[in-house]
GROMACS .gro file of C-alpha atoms in nm:
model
  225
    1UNK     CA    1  -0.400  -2.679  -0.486
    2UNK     CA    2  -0.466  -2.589  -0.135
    3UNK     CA    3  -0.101  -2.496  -0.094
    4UNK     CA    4  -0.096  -2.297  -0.398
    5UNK     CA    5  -0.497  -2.073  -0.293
    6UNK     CA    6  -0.310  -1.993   0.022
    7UNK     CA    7  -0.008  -1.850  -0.108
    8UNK     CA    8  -0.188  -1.691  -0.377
    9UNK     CA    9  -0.394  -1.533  -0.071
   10UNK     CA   10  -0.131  -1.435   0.113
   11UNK     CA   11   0.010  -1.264  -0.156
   12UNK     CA   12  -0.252  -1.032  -0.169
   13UNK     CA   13  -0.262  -0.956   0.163
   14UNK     CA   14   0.074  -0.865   0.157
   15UNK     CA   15  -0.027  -0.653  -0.141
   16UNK     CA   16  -0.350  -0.500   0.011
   17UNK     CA   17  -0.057  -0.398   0.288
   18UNK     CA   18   0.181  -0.240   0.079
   19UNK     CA   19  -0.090   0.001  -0.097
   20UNK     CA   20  -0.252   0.074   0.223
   21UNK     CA   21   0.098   0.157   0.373
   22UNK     CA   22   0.222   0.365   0.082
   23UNK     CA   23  -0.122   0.556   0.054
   24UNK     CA   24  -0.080   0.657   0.414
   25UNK     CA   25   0.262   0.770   0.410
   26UNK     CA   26   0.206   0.949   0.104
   27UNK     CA   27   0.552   1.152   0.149
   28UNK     CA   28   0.779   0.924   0.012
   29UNK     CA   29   0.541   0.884  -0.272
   30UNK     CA   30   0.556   1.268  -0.325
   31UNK     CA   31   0.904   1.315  -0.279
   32UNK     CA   32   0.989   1.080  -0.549
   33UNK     CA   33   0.754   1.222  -0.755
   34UNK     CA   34   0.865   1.569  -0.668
   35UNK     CA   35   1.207   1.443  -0.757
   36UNK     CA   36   1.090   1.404  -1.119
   37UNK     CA   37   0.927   1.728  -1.155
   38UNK     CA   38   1.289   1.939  -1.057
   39UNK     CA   39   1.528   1.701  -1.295
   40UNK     CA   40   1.310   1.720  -1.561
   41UNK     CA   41   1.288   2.083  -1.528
   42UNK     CA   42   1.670   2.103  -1.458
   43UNK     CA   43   1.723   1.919  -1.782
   44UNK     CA   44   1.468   2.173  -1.962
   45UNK     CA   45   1.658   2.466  -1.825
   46UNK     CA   46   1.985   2.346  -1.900
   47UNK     CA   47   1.943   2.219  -2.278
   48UNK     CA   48   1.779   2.357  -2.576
   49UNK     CA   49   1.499   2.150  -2.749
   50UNK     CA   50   1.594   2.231  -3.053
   51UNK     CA   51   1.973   2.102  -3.040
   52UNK     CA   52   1.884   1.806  -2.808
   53UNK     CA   53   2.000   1.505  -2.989
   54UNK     CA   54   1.815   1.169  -2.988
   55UNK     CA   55   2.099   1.000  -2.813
   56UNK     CA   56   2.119   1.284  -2.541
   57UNK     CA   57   1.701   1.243  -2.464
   58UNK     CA   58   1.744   0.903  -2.457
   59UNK     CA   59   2.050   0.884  -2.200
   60UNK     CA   60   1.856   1.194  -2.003
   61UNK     CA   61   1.554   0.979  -1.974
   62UNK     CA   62   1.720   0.679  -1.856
   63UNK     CA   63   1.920   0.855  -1.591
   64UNK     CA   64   1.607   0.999  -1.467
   65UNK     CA   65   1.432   0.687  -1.409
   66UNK     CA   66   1.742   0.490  -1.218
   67UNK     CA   67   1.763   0.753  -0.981
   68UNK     CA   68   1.412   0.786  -0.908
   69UNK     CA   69   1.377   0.359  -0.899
   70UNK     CA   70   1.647   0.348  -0.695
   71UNK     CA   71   1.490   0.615  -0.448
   72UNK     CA   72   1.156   0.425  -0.457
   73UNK     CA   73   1.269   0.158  -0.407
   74UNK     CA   74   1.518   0.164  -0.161
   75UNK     CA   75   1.256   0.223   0.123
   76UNK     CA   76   1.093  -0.125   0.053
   77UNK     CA   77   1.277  -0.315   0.332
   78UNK     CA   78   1.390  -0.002   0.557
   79UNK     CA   79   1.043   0.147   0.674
   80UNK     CA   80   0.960  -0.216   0.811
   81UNK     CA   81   1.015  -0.205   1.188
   82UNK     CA   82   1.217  -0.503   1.334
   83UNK     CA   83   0.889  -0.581   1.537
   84UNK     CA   84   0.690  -0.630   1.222
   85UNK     CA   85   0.950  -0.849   1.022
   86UNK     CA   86   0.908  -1.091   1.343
   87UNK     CA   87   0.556  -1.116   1.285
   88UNK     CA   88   0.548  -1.175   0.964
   89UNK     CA   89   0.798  -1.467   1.026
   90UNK     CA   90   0.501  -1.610   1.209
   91UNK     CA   91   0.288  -1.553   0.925
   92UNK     CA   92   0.440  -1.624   0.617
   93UNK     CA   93   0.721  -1.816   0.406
   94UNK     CA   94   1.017  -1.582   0.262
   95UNK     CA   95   0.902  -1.664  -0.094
   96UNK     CA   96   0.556  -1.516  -0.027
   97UNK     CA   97   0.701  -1.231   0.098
   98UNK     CA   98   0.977  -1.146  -0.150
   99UNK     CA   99   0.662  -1.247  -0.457
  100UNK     CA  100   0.435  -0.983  -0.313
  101UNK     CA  101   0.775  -0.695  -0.262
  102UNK     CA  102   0.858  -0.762  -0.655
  103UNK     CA  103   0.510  -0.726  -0.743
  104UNK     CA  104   0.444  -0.433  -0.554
  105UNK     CA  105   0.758  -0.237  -0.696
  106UNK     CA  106   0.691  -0.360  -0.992
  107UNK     CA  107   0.348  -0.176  -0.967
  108UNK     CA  108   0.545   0.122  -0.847
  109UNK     CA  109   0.815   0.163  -1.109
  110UNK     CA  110   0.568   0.154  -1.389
  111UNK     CA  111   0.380   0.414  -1.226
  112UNK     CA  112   0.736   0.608  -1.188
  113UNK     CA  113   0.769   0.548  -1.550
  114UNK     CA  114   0.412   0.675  -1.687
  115UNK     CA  115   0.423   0.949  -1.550
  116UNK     CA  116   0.832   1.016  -1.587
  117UNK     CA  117   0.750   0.952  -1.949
  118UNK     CA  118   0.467   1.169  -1.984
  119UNK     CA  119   0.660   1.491  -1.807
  120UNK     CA  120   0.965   1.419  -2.005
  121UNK     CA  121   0.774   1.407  -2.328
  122UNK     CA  122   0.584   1.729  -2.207
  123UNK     CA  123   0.846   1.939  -2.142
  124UNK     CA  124   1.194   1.769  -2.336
  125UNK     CA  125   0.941   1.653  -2.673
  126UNK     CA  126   0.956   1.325  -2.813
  127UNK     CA  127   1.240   1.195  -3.074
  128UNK     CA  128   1.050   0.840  -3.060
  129UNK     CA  129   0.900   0.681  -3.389
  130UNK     CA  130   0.840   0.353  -3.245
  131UNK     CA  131   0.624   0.405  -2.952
  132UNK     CA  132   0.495   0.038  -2.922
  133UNK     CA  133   0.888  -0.126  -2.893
  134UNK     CA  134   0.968   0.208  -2.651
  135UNK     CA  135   0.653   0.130  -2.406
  136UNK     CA  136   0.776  -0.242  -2.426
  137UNK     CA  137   1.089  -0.177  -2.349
  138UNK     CA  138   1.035   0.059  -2.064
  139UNK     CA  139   0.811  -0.180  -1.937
  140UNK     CA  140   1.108  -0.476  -1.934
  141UNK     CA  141   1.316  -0.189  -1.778
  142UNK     CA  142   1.062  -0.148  -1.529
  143UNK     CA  143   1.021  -0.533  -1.451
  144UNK     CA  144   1.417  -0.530  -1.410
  145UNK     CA  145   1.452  -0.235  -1.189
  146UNK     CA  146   1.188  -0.372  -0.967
  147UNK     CA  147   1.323  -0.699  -0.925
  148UNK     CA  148   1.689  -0.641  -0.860
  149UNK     CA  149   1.646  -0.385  -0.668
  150UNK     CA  150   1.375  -0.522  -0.427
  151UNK     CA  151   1.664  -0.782  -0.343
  152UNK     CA  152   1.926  -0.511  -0.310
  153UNK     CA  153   1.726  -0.327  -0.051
  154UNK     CA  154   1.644  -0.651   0.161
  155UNK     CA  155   2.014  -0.693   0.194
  156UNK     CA  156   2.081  -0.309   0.261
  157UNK     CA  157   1.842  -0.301   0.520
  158UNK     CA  158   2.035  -0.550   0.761
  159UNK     CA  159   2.280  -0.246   0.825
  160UNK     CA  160   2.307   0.065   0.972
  161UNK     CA  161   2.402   0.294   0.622
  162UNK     CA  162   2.155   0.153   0.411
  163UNK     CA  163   2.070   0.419   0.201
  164UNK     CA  164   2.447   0.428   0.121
  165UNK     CA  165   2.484   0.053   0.052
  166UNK     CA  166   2.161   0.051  -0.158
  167UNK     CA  167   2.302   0.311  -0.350
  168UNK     CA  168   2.657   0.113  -0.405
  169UNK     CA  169   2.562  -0.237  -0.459
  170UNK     CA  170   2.267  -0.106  -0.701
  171UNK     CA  171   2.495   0.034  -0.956
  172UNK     CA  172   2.718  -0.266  -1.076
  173UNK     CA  173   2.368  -0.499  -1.043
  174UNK     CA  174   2.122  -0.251  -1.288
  175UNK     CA  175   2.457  -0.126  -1.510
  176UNK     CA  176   2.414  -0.409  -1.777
  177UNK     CA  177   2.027  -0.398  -1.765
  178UNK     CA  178   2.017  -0.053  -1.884
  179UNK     CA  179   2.338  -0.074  -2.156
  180UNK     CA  180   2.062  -0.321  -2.269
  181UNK     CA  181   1.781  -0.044  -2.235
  182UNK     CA  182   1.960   0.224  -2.397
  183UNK     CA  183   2.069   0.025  -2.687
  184UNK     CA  184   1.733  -0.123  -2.728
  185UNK     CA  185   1.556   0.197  -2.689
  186UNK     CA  186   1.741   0.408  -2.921
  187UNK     CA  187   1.613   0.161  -3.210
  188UNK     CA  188   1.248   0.244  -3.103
  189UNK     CA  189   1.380   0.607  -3.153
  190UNK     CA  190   1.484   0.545  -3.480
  191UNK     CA  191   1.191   0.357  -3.584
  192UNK     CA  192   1.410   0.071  -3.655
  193UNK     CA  193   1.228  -0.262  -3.753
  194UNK     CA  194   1.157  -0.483  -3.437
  195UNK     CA  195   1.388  -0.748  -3.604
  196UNK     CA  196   1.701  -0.534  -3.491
  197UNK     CA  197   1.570  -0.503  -3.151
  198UNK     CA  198   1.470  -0.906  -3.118
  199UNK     CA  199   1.844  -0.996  -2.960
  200UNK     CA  200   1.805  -0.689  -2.686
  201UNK     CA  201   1.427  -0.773  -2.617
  202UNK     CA  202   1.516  -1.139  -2.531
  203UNK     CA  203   1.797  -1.055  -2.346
  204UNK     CA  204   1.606  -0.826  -2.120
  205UNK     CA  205   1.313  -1.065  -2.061
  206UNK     CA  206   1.601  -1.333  -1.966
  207UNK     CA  207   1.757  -1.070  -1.741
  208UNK     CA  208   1.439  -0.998  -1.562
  209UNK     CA  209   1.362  -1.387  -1.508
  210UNK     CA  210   1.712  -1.438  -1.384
  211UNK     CA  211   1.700  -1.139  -1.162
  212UNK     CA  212   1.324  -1.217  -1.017
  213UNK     CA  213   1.507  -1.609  -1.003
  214UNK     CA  214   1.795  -1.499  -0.792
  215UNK     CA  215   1.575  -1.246  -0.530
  216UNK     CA  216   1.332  -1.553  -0.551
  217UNK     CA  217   1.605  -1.831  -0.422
  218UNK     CA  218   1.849  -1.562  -0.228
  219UNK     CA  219   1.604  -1.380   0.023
  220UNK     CA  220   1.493  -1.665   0.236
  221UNK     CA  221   1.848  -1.692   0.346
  222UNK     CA  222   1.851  -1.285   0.429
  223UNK     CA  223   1.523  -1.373   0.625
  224UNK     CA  224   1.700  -1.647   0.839
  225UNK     CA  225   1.935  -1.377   0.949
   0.00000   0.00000   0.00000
C-alpha cells in the first residue's frame, strides 16, 4: 500500500510539474493553438459550407487534430534538459514517469480537441447527429494520440533531428488508430445506431490499452540509455 501512496504521489508531482511548466512557457501552448485558428480558417476559405460533404468535414477534422497532437506533443521529451532527466533518475522509477507524461498529454489533447471541435463546428458547421458516440470517440482518439505519441517523442528525443523523427515514426504508429476514428466517426455523423459502431469502439479502447501497455513496458529501457 505504501508502495502504491508513493507512486500515486509522485505522480502528481510530476503532474503539478508539467502544468506549472506548460503555464509558464505559454508559447508552445499558443502556437499550437494558433495553429488551429489558421487551418481552420484555411479550410473555411478554401471550401464552401454548403457543398462540404460529411465525409470531407469528417476527414478535415481529423487531419486537423493529428497535426496539431503531433505538434503538442512532440515537445514532451525535447524541452527537458539533459541535467533534469539525471535528476529525476534520482528521484523516480521510469514507470512513474512515463504514467504522469501519458496523463498529462492526455489532459492536453482533449483540451486540443474541445476547443478544435468547437472552432471547427463554429466556422465549418456540424454534419453530426450523434453527438454522444462523436464526443466518445474523439475522446478514445484523444486517449490514443496521447499515448503513442508520448512514447514516440521519448525515443525522438535521444537524437539530434527530433522533430523530424517524431514526425516519421508517428505516422505508420497513429495510421490504423485513426482509419479506426474515421470509420467510427462517420457513423456518429450519420446517426447510425451505436450497435454498428460496437466493433470500432472496442477496437479503439483495445488500441489505447495496448498502446499505453507498450509506452508502459518500452520506456524504462529508453531511460537506461
Amino acid at each position: 500500500m505504501n508502495k502504491k501512496t508513493n507512486a500515486v504521489s509522485q505522480i502528481l508531482t510530476l503532474l503539478q510539474k508539467e502544468f506549472r511548466l506548460e503555464w509558464r512557457q505559454r508559447i508552445a501552448l499558443n502556437s499550437i493553438l494558433l495553429y488551429l485558428a489558421a487551418t481552420i480558417f484555411v479550410c473555411y476559405l478554401s471550401f464552401p459550407l454548403q457543398k462540404l460533404p460529411p465525409l470531407v468535414w469528417n476527414a478535415l477534422f481529423w487531419i486537423i487534430l493529428i497535426f496539431a497532437s503531433i505538434n503538442a506533443i512532440a515537445k514532451s521529451f525535447v524541452q527537458e534538459s539533459e541535467g533534469r532527466y539525471m535528476y529525476f533518475y534520482t528521484l523516480f522509477k521510469p514507470e512513474v514517469l512515463i504514467i504522469a507524461k501519458m496523463i498529462y498529454n492526455t489532459f492536453l489533447m482533449l483540451l486540443i480537441s474541445f476547443l478544435g471541435i468547437t472552432g471547427y463546428i463554429f466556422v465549418m458547421g456540424s454534419p453530426i447527429q450523434d453527438w454522444n458516440l462523436f464526443l466518445l470517440i474523439v475522446l478514445l482518439g484523444s486517449i490514443g494520440f496521447a499515448t503513442s505519441l508520448t512514447l514516440i517523442s521519448s525515443i525522438s528525443a535521444q537524437t539530434q533531428n527530433s522533430s523530424m523523427l517524431m514526425a516519421i515514426l508517428s505516422f505508420p504508429v497513429i495510421l490504423p488508430l485513426v482509419l479506426l476514428l474515421i470509420d467510427a466517426s462517420k457513423n456518429a455523423i450519420d446517426g447510425l445506431a451505436w450497435s454498428v459502431s460496437k466493433d470500432e469502439i472496442m477496437l479503439l479502447v483495445g488500441m489505447d490499452l495496448v498502446l499505453a501497455a507498450l509506452a508502459y513496458i518500452l520506456f524504462p529501457f529508453l531511460w537506461r540509455s
